[in-house]
Amino acid sequence: MPGADKETAITERIEAFLADLKRGGSGTGPLRGSGEMARETTYLLRRITAQARWSSAGDLMEIIRNEGRRMTAAQPSETTVGNMVRRVLKIIREEYARSRGSSEETEQQESLHKLLTSGGLSEENFRQQFVHLKANVIEAINELLTELDGTTDNIAMQALEHIHSNEVIMTVGRSRTVEAFLKDAARKRKFHVIVAECAPFCQGHEMATGLSKAGIETTVIADAAIFAVMSRVNKVIIGTQTVLANGGLRAVNGAHSVALAARHHSTPLIICAPMFKLSPQFPNEEDTFHKFVSPHEMLPFTAGEILSKVNVHCPVFDYVPPELITLFISNIGGNAPSYIYRLMSELYHPEDHEL
Amino acid sequence: MSSRGGKQKKGNVTSEQEEEEQPLQAVLVADSFNRRFFPISKDQPRALLPLGNVAMIDYTLEFLTSTGVQETFVFCCWMSNKIKDHLLKSKWCRPTSPNVVHIITSDLYRSLGDVLRDVDAKNLVRNDFILVYGDVVSNIDVSQALQEHRHRRKVDKNISVMTMVFKESSPGHKSRCEEDDVIVAMDSKSKRVLHYQKTQGLKKLQFPMNIFQHGSDEFEVRHDLLDCHISICSPQVAELFTDNFDYQTRSDFVRGILVNEEILGNQIHLYVTQDGYGARVSNLQMYDSVSSDMVRRWVYPLTPEANFTDQQGQGCTHSRHNVYRGAEVSLGQGSQMEENVLIGRDTSIGANCRISNSVIGNNCTIGDNVVLDRAYMWNNVHISSNVEIHQSVVCDGAVVKEAVRLNKQCVLAYNVVIGPNLSLPEGTVVSMHHPEEEEEDDDDEFLSDDQEVGHSKDKTRQKAFNPAEVGPEGKGYIWKASMDDTEDEELAQCLWGLVLNPDPESDSESEASEESQDHSRSVSPEIDDVNAFQLEVLGTLQRGLEENIVCDNLVLEINSLKYAYNITLKEVMQILTRVVLEYPFQQQGTQLTTLQYTGSLLPKCNEGQRAETVKE
């Protein structure tokens, strides 16, 4: 009886979460940021681990994989959900390996040597049952949650190394991470910030208000003025929605033009992105890469008759190729775009790239 | 005793908490009580007709759930079993659904009024509720309107009875249903409705003057409103419907409230939304508009690829130019899906087809060289080669054979077959039900018993299909817009919206109706006096112009008339202004001089009046 209740409770939570994902966001993304989305997903996964019925690691991984597939299908553009699912799967693998007693490092790296020596023994069934596996997995997920909580602070702590006095910094739209980053630097340094408003959602306005409340000199410019102003800018610091597997970005629309303008003026482009935004996706997925929302932001309903004669599209995201990016600042430090593949192999297991 | 005392003390706090904790309720009327979709709705109730391959009632329920409704009462009348089955299988009736759906069926409902009377009789609603129809497609977040409504009721002690939700939209927009076009006079600050009139077919509009005398100084007369058919009602609405047995529709109710305002003191407010989309599919023209709006993502997040109904296999991919493809769709060589196309799963399309602005259902087969433009095809439709379809609806199971051309505004109902080499003229409606079946089966209309329907089908098989109308291999009967109704109405209601009947009597009829309205209004003796006064003033002005009388004398005459007819100062000024402004229209010619003359008359009159008030 209590088991059945628990199951319906979990199913209800999952359904509510899926419905939220589907409905969430009528513009630039969910009303809550990616960080909260990641945290919600992790809470949900922890609950599934604690309350679902499973006997071996393989079962648990199957359950989590199924739920993960449903969640990513509900809102394909919300990649943090899938990323967290993959992190948890990796955690399960690690804990299983640790319980079995074999050392982790030799298991993870695939090398020619390993291929020659191990042969058929490398088949992992994950069928063995361990008593403390559940507790270990839940503890590891708790550590993951702590890490998630601290990402913004970790990134903000690195601000002083990158921002110097009397610099002019440009940013686009609104990113909580970049806001914290700049506010932290403003405690000790004086600098100017130019915010591009990023039409049609114009989130740059909120960013500018937030920054000026912290005492930073802020200027808001229209997107068309980005290239004109770029010659005066020392650095461009932006946030992103997702970091792709090749080091490219899926950022807010307008980011690509900023990146090109920065490359033209040889201005460094710095991306502040926490590790949970790193996704094993590549940018060639035509149908799920973009998100188009209601055209009323571009051409409102009051435009009248013309609306039946024109097609109006309102995309939310933009692709920035890795060649235009100088540096990624994440909670584990600064990295070049060409190093992203390595970071990814540490975060996710190759078999989990496709849920 | 002590507990009661305690309750009374805490009464205020707990009642507020209770108000906030009580679940938001909604009343969904899954029947439209009219036959705009006949003969399509003879086989399937309107709420279950697919719009973008999803039943219309699903859109309404999703709108209610996402706006926070936790308890919905669905009232069904026509074919209630089908609606019930559909809902029980849908995600709304799962135990994990945040919105609890109760389905109430009865064969006795004949109008919205009956439904609301039943709501009152069964005491279903405890608090403010949302009233919608089953064919409303919307993504508006009503919580803002709800907050305003609740605030108004708290501040004004339950005077405001209903808040209607409208969307701001310019008059030319194609999602504005012409039948629902309204002109609303409202008080800008309190958003109160002062005058509400449907403008369809009217060339002149009249506003009674007393509506502008309510003490506020900012008024708006708006014609840029799209009626979403979403209303936030207080529990009093149900009671008012029970009290007034002749209220049948929402317009009756609104008009009744506005007319009886002095007696009952109730007010209606409105909420105009700029963001968000809301429209009701009341006829096929609206079906076309709302469908194309949905495919072009105006109703985000209710888009086809979101699969918000959680049905297995219903998901589709969204590609460039708003092309949505379901699973297992096969496209022949050279075929192009140009823009704004939605194709359901398991559909196969032949070679060299050109499809644009269309919605195709599941399991359809389309042949080669087919041109589809604004075609709406439901499930299991079979279309052979060399067919052209323009702005038409093809229902489930229909078969269109080779070389057929469906011109604009055709409708092929369920299971119809249209034979090869035929061109259907504009506005043709073909159905497997014979049009004369209507009169025979009047009593059987509301029975959903399958056996009865089977009997009627046997009767129709005896009547042969006319090959000239539906083609050599065709099956079906042509329905014409019924001619009986045109005697009563000037505008014939066909499926696609209103068609102006070229009836020469119509103009005189509308004039006659206006005059009769005038007569009904001038019943009270006061208004008779005012009219007489106005005529006298007009006469005075005319004489003054003709005989070139000095202004002061005219002012004297008007003053004496004022006492004779016992008109208040305010009214004198109103009527005088009106007469002066209208006068040039009646006298075409010496306009400039008239204006100068009357221009000098007014200020003198004004001075005179002010002097009068000082004396009084």
mmCIF file of N, CA and C in Angstrom, chain B residues 367-409:
data_model
loop_
_atom_site.group_PDB
_atom_site.id
_atom_site.type_symbol
_atom_site.label_atom_id
_atom_site.label_comp_id
_atom_site.label_asym_id
_atom_site.label_seq_id
_atom_site.Cartn_x
_atom_site.Cartn_y
_atom_site.Cartn_z
ATOM 1 N N GLY B 367 -2.308 11.173 -53.440
ATOM 2 C CA GLY B 367 -1.700 10.686 -54.672
ATOM 3 C C GLY B 367 -0.701 11.664 -55.260
ATOM 4 N N ASP B 368 -0.405 11.515 -56.539
ATOM 5 C CA ASP B 368 0.587 12.353 -57.208
ATOM 6 C C ASP B 368 -0.044 13.618 -57.749
ATOM 7 N N ASN B 369 0.784 14.611 -57.972
ATOM 8 C CA ASN B 369 0.332 15.859 -58.618
ATOM 9 C C ASN B 369 -0.856 16.488 -57.922
ATOM 10 N N VAL B 370 -0.840 16.469 -56.625
ATOM 11 C CA VAL B 370 -1.963 17.050 -55.892
ATOM 12 C C VAL B 370 -1.550 18.437 -55.420
ATOM 13 N N VAL B 371 -2.479 19.373 -55.554
ATOM 14 C CA VAL B 371 -2.207 20.725 -55.050
ATOM 15 C C VAL B 371 -3.143 20.988 -53.872
ATOM 16 N N LEU B 372 -2.574 21.251 -52.715
ATOM 17 C CA LEU B 372 -3.399 21.531 -51.541
ATOM 18 C C LEU B 372 -3.049 22.912 -51.038
ATOM 19 N N ASP B 373 -4.049 23.762 -50.971
ATOM 20 C CA ASP B 373 -3.798 25.097 -50.439
ATOM 21 C C ASP B 373 -4.906 25.407 -49.445
ATOM 22 N N ARG B 374 -4.545 25.640 -48.192
ATOM 23 C CA ARG B 374 -5.530 25.888 -47.143
ATOM 24 C C ARG B 374 -6.554 24.766 -47.073
ATOM 25 N N ALA B 375 -6.070 23.533 -47.224
ATOM 26 C CA ALA B 375 -6.961 22.382 -47.132
ATOM 27 C C ALA B 375 -6.837 21.801 -45.737
ATOM 28 N N TYR B 376 -7.947 21.406 -45.172
ATOM 29 C CA TYR B 376 -7.930 20.826 -43.834
ATOM 30 C C TYR B 376 -8.467 19.423 -43.953
ATOM 31 N N MET B 377 -7.565 18.461 -43.787
ATOM 32 C CA MET B 377 -7.984 17.077 -43.948
ATOM 33 C C MET B 377 -7.871 16.367 -42.632
ATOM 34 N N TRP B 378 -8.875 15.630 -42.296
ATOM 35 C CA TRP B 378 -8.848 14.904 -41.042
ATOM 36 C C TRP B 378 -8.318 13.500 -41.293
ATOM 37 N N ASN B 379 -8.614 12.555 -40.398
ATOM 38 C CA ASN B 379 -7.920 11.274 -40.497
ATOM 39 C C ASN B 379 -8.458 10.390 -41.597
ATOM 40 N N ASN B 380 -7.622 9.467 -42.046
ATOM 41 C CA ASN B 380 -8.035 8.402 -42.974
ATOM 42 C C ASN B 380 -8.659 8.919 -44.261
ATOM 43 N N VAL B 381 -8.139 9.984 -44.761
ATOM 44 C CA VAL B 381 -8.673 10.524 -46.017
ATOM 45 C C VAL B 381 -7.846 9.963 -47.163
ATOM 46 N N HIS B 382 -8.512 9.653 -48.236
ATOM 47 C CA HIS B 382 -7.799 9.126 -49.388
ATOM 48 C C HIS B 382 -7.992 10.076 -50.558
ATOM 49 N N ILE B 383 -6.878 10.575 -51.053
ATOM 50 C CA ILE B 383 -6.979 11.532 -52.166
ATOM 51 C C ILE B 383 -6.196 10.963 -53.332
ATOM 52 N N SER B 384 -6.839 10.875 -54.479
ATOM 53 C CA SER B 384 -6.151 10.288 -55.640
ATOM 54 C C SER B 384 -5.370 11.367 -56.368
ATOM 55 N N SER B 385 -4.851 11.016 -57.515
ATOM 56 C CA SER B 385 -3.930 11.931 -58.196
ATOM 57 C C SER B 385 -4.644 13.063 -58.900
ATOM 58 N N ASN B 386 -3.873 14.073 -59.210
ATOM 59 C CA ASN B 386 -4.345 15.210 -59.994
ATOM 60 C C ASN B 386 -5.528 15.922 -59.367
ATOM 61 N N VAL B 387 -5.517 16.013 -58.067
ATOM 62 C CA VAL B 387 -6.617 16.684 -57.366
ATOM 63 C C VAL B 387 -6.138 18.056 -56.915
ATOM 64 N N GLU B 388 -7.066 19.018 -56.962
ATOM 65 C CA GLU B 388 -6.731 20.344 -56.433
ATOM 66 C C GLU B 388 -7.743 20.697 -55.350
ATOM 67 N N ILE B 389 -7.248 21.086 -54.211
ATOM 68 C CA ILE B 389 -8.170 21.454 -53.138
ATOM 69 C C ILE B 389 -7.788 22.843 -52.631
ATOM 70 N N HIS B 390 -8.747 23.749 -52.628
ATOM 71 C CA HIS B 390 -8.493 25.104 -52.150
ATOM 72 C C HIS B 390 -9.445 25.429 -51.018
ATOM 73 N N GLN B 391 -8.881 25.838 -49.894
ATOM 74 C CA GLN B 391 -9.676 26.296 -48.754
ATOM 75 C C GLN B 391 -10.919 25.438 -48.511
ATOM 76 N N SER B 392 -10.690 24.167 -48.230
ATOM 77 C CA SER B 392 -11.831 23.289 -47.986
ATOM 78 C C SER B 392 -11.547 22.401 -46.794
ATOM 79 N N VAL B 393 -12.616 21.801 -46.310
ATOM 80 C CA VAL B 393 -12.482 20.869 -45.197
ATOM 81 C C VAL B 393 -12.919 19.500 -45.679
ATOM 82 N N VAL B 394 -12.077 18.504 -45.455
ATOM 83 C CA VAL B 394 -12.391 17.138 -45.850
ATOM 84 C C VAL B 394 -12.374 16.297 -44.574
ATOM 85 N N CYS B 395 -13.510 15.723 -44.229
ATOM 86 C CA CYS B 395 -13.594 15.048 -42.932
ATOM 87 C C CYS B 395 -13.107 13.612 -43.009
ATOM 88 N N ASP B 396 -13.157 12.930 -41.846
ATOM 89 C CA ASP B 396 -12.647 11.566 -41.747
ATOM 90 C C ASP B 396 -13.199 10.649 -42.822
ATOM 91 N N GLY B 397 -12.328 9.815 -43.346
ATOM 92 C CA GLY B 397 -12.815 8.738 -44.206
ATOM 93 C C GLY B 397 -13.291 9.166 -45.574
ATOM 94 N N ALA B 398 -13.163 10.393 -45.936
ATOM 95 C CA ALA B 398 -13.658 10.798 -47.253
ATOM 96 C C ALA B 398 -12.691 10.320 -48.328
ATOM 97 N N VAL B 399 -13.221 10.117 -49.512
ATOM 98 C CA VAL B 399 -12.392 9.675 -50.634
ATOM 99 C C VAL B 399 -12.596 10.656 -51.772
ATOM 100 N N VAL B 400 -11.490 11.168 -52.278
ATOM 101 C CA VAL B 400 -11.584 12.089 -53.409
ATOM 102 C C VAL B 400 -10.892 11.415 -54.576
ATOM 103 N N LYS B 401 -11.617 11.164 -55.634
ATOM 104 C CA LYS B 401 -11.034 10.395 -56.741
ATOM 105 C C LYS B 401 -10.278 11.321 -57.694
ATOM 106 N N GLU B 402 -9.820 10.756 -58.812
ATOM 107 C CA GLU B 402 -8.918 11.506 -59.686
ATOM 108 C C GLU B 402 -9.515 12.769 -60.249
ATOM 109 N N ALA B 403 -8.616 13.694 -60.524
ATOM 110 C CA ALA B 403 -8.931 14.903 -61.288
ATOM 111 C C ALA B 403 -10.131 15.668 -60.742
ATOM 112 N N VAL B 404 -10.251 15.705 -59.435
ATOM 113 C CA VAL B 404 -11.345 16.476 -58.845
ATOM 114 C C VAL B 404 -10.784 17.818 -58.440
ATOM 115 N N ARG B 405 -11.605 18.845 -58.572
ATOM 116 C CA ARG B 405 -11.168 20.154 -58.115
ATOM 117 C C ARG B 405 -12.188 20.674 -57.099
ATOM 118 N N LEU B 406 -11.722 20.912 -55.902
ATOM 119 C CA LEU B 406 -12.616 21.458 -54.885
ATOM 120 C C LEU B 406 -12.324 22.936 -54.791
ATOM 121 N N ASN B 407 -13.269 23.746 -55.170
ATOM 122 C CA ASN B 407 -13.042 25.182 -55.076
ATOM 123 C C ASN B 407 -13.228 25.647 -53.651
ATOM 124 N N LYS B 408 -13.142 26.964 -53.466
ATOM 125 C CA LYS B 408 -13.089 27.482 -52.105
ATOM 126 C C LYS B 408 -14.326 27.141 -51.298
ATOM 127 N N GLN B 409 -14.114 26.955 -50.029
ATOM 128 C CA GLN B 409 -15.190 26.833 -49.066
ATOM 129 C C GLN B 409 -16.075 25.622 -49.309
#
